[in-house]
XYZ file of C-alpha atoms in Angstrom:
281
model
C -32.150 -17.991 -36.966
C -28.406 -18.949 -36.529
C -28.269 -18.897 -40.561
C -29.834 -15.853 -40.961
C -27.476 -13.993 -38.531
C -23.851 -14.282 -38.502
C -22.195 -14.832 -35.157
C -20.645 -11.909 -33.847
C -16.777 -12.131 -33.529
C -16.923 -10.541 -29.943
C -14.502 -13.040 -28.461
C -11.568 -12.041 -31.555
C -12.920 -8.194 -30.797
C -12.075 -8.761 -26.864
C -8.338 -10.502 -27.403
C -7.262 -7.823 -30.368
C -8.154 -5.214 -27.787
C -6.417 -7.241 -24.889
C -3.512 -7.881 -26.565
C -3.534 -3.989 -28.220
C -3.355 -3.098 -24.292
C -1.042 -5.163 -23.742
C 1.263 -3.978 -26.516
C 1.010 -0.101 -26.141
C 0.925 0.007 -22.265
C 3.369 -2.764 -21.772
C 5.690 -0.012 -19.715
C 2.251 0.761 -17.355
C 1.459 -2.833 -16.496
C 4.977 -3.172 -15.536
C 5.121 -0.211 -13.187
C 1.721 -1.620 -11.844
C 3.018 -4.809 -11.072
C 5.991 -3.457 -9.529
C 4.271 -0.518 -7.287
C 2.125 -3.513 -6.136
C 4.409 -6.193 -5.376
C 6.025 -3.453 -3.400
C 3.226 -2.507 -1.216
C 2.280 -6.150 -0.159
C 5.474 -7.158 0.404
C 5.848 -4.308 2.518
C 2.509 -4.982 4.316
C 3.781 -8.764 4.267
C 7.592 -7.592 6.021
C 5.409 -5.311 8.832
C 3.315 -7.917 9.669
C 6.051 -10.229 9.803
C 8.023 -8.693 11.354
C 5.998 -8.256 14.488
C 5.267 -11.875 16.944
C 2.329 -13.425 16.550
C 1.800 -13.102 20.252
C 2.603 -9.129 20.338
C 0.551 -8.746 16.774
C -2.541 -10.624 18.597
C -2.031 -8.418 21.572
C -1.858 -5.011 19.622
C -4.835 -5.928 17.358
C -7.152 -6.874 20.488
C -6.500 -3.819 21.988
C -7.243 -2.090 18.480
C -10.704 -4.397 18.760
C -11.352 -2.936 22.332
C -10.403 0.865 21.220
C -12.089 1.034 17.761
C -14.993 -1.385 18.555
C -16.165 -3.354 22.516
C -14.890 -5.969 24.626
C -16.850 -8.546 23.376
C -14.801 -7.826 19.574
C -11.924 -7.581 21.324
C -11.975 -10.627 23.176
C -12.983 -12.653 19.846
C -9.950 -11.293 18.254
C -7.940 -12.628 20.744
C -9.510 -16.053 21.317
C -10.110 -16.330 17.236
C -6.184 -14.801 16.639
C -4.436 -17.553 18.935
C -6.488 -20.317 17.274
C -5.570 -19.325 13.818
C -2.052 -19.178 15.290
C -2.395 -22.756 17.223
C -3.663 -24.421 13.637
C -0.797 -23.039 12.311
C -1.963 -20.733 9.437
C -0.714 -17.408 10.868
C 1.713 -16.999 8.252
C -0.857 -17.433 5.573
C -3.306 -15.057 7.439
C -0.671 -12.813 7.067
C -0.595 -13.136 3.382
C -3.902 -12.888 2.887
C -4.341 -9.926 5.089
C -2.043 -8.184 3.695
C -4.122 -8.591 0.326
C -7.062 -7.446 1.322
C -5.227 -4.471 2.760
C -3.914 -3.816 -0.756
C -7.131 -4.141 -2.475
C -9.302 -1.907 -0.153
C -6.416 0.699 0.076
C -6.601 0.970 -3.536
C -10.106 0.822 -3.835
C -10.229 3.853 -1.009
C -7.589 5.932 -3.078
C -9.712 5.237 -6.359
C -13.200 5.230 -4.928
C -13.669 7.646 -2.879
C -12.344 10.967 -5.015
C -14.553 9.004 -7.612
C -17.220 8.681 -5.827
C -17.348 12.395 -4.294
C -16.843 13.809 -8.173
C -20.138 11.656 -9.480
C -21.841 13.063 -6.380
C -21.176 16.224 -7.776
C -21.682 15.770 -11.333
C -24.455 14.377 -12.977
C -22.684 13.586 -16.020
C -19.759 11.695 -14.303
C -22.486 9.861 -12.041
C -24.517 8.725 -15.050
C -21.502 7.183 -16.571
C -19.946 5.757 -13.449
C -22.703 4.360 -12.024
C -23.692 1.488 -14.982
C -20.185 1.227 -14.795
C -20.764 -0.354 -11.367
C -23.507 -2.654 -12.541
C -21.353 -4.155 -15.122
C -18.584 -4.547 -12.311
C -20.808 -5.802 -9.458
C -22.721 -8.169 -12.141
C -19.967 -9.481 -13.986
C -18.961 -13.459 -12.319
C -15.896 -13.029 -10.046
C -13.840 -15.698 -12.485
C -13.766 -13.725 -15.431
C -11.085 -10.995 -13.589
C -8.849 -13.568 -13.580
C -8.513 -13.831 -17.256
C -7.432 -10.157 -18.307
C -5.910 -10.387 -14.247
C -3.587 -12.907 -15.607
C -3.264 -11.482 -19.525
C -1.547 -8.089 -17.724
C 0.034 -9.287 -14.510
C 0.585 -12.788 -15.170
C 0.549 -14.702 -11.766
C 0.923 -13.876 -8.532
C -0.161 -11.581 -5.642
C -0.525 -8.589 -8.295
C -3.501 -10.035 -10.449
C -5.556 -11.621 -7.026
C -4.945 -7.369 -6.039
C -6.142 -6.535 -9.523
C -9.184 -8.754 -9.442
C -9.923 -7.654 -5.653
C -9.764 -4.046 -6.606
C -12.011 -4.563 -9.250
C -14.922 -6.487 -7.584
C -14.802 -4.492 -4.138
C -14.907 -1.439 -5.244
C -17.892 -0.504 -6.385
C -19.425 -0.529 -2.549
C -17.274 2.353 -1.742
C -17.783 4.134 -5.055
C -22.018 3.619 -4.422
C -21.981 5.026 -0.691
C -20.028 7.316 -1.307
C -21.978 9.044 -3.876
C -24.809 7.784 -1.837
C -23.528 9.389 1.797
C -22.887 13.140 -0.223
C -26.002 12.642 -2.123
C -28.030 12.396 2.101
C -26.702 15.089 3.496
C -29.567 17.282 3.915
C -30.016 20.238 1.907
C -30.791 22.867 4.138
C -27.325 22.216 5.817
C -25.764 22.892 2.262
C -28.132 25.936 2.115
C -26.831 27.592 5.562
C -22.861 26.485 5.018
C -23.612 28.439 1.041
C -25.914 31.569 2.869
C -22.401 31.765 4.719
C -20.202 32.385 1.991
C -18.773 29.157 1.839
C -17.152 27.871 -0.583
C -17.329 24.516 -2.901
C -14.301 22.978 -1.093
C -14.866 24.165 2.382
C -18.524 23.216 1.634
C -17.348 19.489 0.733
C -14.648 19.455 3.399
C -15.916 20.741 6.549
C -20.013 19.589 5.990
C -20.330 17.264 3.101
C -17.683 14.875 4.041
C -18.194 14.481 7.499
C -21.150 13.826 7.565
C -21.178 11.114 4.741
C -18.496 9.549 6.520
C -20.893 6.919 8.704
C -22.027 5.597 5.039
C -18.631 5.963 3.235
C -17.447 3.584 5.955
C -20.138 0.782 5.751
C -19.088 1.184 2.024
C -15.292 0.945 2.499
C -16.657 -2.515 5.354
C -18.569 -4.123 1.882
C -15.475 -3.644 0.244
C -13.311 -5.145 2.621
C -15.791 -8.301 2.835
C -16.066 -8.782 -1.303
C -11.946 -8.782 -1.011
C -12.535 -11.705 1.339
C -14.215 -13.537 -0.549
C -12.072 -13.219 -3.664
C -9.063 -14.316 -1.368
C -10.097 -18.260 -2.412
C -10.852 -16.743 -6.279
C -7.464 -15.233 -6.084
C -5.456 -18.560 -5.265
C -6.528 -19.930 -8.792
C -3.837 -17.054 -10.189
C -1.109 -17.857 -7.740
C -1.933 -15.083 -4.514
C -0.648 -16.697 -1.368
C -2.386 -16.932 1.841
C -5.340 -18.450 3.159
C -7.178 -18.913 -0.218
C -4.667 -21.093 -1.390
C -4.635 -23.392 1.377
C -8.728 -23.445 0.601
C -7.875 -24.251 -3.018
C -5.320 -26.537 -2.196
C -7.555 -28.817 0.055
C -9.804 -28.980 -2.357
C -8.035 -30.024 -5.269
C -6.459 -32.778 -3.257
C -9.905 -33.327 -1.435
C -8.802 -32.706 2.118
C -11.625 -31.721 4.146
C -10.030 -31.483 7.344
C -7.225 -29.069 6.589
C -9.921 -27.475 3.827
C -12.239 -26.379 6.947
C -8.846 -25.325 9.168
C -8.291 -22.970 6.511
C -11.949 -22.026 5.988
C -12.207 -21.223 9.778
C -9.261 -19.036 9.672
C -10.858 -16.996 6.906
C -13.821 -16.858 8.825
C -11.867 -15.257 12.045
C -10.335 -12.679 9.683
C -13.905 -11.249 8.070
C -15.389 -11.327 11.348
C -12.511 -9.408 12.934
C -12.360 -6.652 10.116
C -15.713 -6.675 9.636
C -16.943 -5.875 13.166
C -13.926 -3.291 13.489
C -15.164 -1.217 10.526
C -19.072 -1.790 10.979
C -18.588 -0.581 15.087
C -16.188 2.846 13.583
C -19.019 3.718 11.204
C -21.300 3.118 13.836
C -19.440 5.157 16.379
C -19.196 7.708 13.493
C -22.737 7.936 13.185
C -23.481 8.214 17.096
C -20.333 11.305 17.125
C -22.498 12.798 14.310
């Protein structure tokens, strides 16, 4: 069967188009990099700027306001032993990562989202779009990551970006796509508009399931922070990836632990807003 049918050159296909890329939007990538760089090391410099012991303070009272006590008091217990083990700077790092990705995946997934809710034709080319993203193995980013941005904080972003998004994109569409339609009936029967429609009914209402979207996205950039370290992103990943090369379980599971404080922070902040979202609704 091999005989019969020539191999196809997809692999020479893929690196002529890479490097085509490459080549004619050399000037892009560059801005890219640099708008990038700028925002983490901004996020890095805030952060940073603050004392651990104020930071810790001002995020458990965030825990307590945007989510309960109980959140709030495992931010503080779970903050001050990521401190005490000594990885706060990295946590920083790596926070401020995941900030970048999910920002960027809110400013590119949700305007994308709302126009395939409200377009068929957009939504039936988006959407196995989104298989291909959410299917494709998390280590193959990395290579056109690295071809683009070389290495760095910018491609672990890139490859973040990439593999979260597609959770907000999904609910998003999804949350427009529930909102029932004799509420769009009675906001149209009153003259109003597409916008106002979207703004003032559509939106809000979708917001409970555009959150738990923008929550799976946060998570998936978690758990590319150790995927990330393999292309040079600081923080807590590459203390993970570190340990293991060198085979150092004890400083391996530090790390690991840390990580574990961060998704359970973040992800119990944004699961209890959409959930207060949805009671307010």
């Amino acid at each position: 069967m091999n005989n019969l049918i020539p191999k196809l050159p997809v692999a020479d296909w893929i690196d002529s188009f890479v490097a085509w890329l490459t080549t004619t939007f050399e000037v892009l990538f560059d801005g890219i990099t640099a708008v990038l760089e700028f925002v983490a090391n901004i996020l890095v410099g805030f952060f940073g700027f603050i004392p651990p012991i104020l930071l810790i303070i001002l995020l458990t009272l965030l825990a307590w306001k945007l989510a309960n006590k109980k959140i709030a008091i495992f931010t503080l217990i779970g903050l001050l032993l990521v401190d005490n083990l000594g990885y706060w700077e990295p946590m920083i790092d790596t926070l401020a990562l995941v900030l970048s990705a999910v920002f960027i995946s809110i400013i590119i997934g949700v305007p994308l989202g709302i126009w395939a809710s409200q377009n068929n034709t957009v939504r039936n080319i988006v959407i196995p779009i989104l298989d291909f993203m959410q299917t494709m193995p998390a280590f193959v980013y990395l290579i056109p990551a690295i071809f683009f941005f070389s290495i760095g904080v910018v491609p672990g972003v890139v490859a973040s970006v990439i593999f979260a998004m597609p959770p907000t994109i999904r609910l998003t569409i999804l949350g427009i796509q529930q909102v029932p339609s004799d509420i769009r009936e009675a906001t149209e029967s009153f003259g109003s508009t597409t916008s106002q429609k979207l703004l003032k009914v559509e939106l809000p209402l979708a917001m409970p399931t555009i959150l738990a979207g923008i929550n799976q996205s946060i998570m998936l950039a978690l758990s590319m922070v150790v995927i990330a370290a393999m292309v040079g992103a600081p923080g807590l990943g590459a203390d993970v990836y570190r340990a293991v090369t060198q085979i150092q379980i004890g400083r391996g599971f530090e790390a690991g632990i840390s990580i574990v404080v961060l998704a359970i922070i973040l992800d119990r902040i944004t699961q209890n807003v959409g959930t207060k979202k949805k009671g307010a609704k």
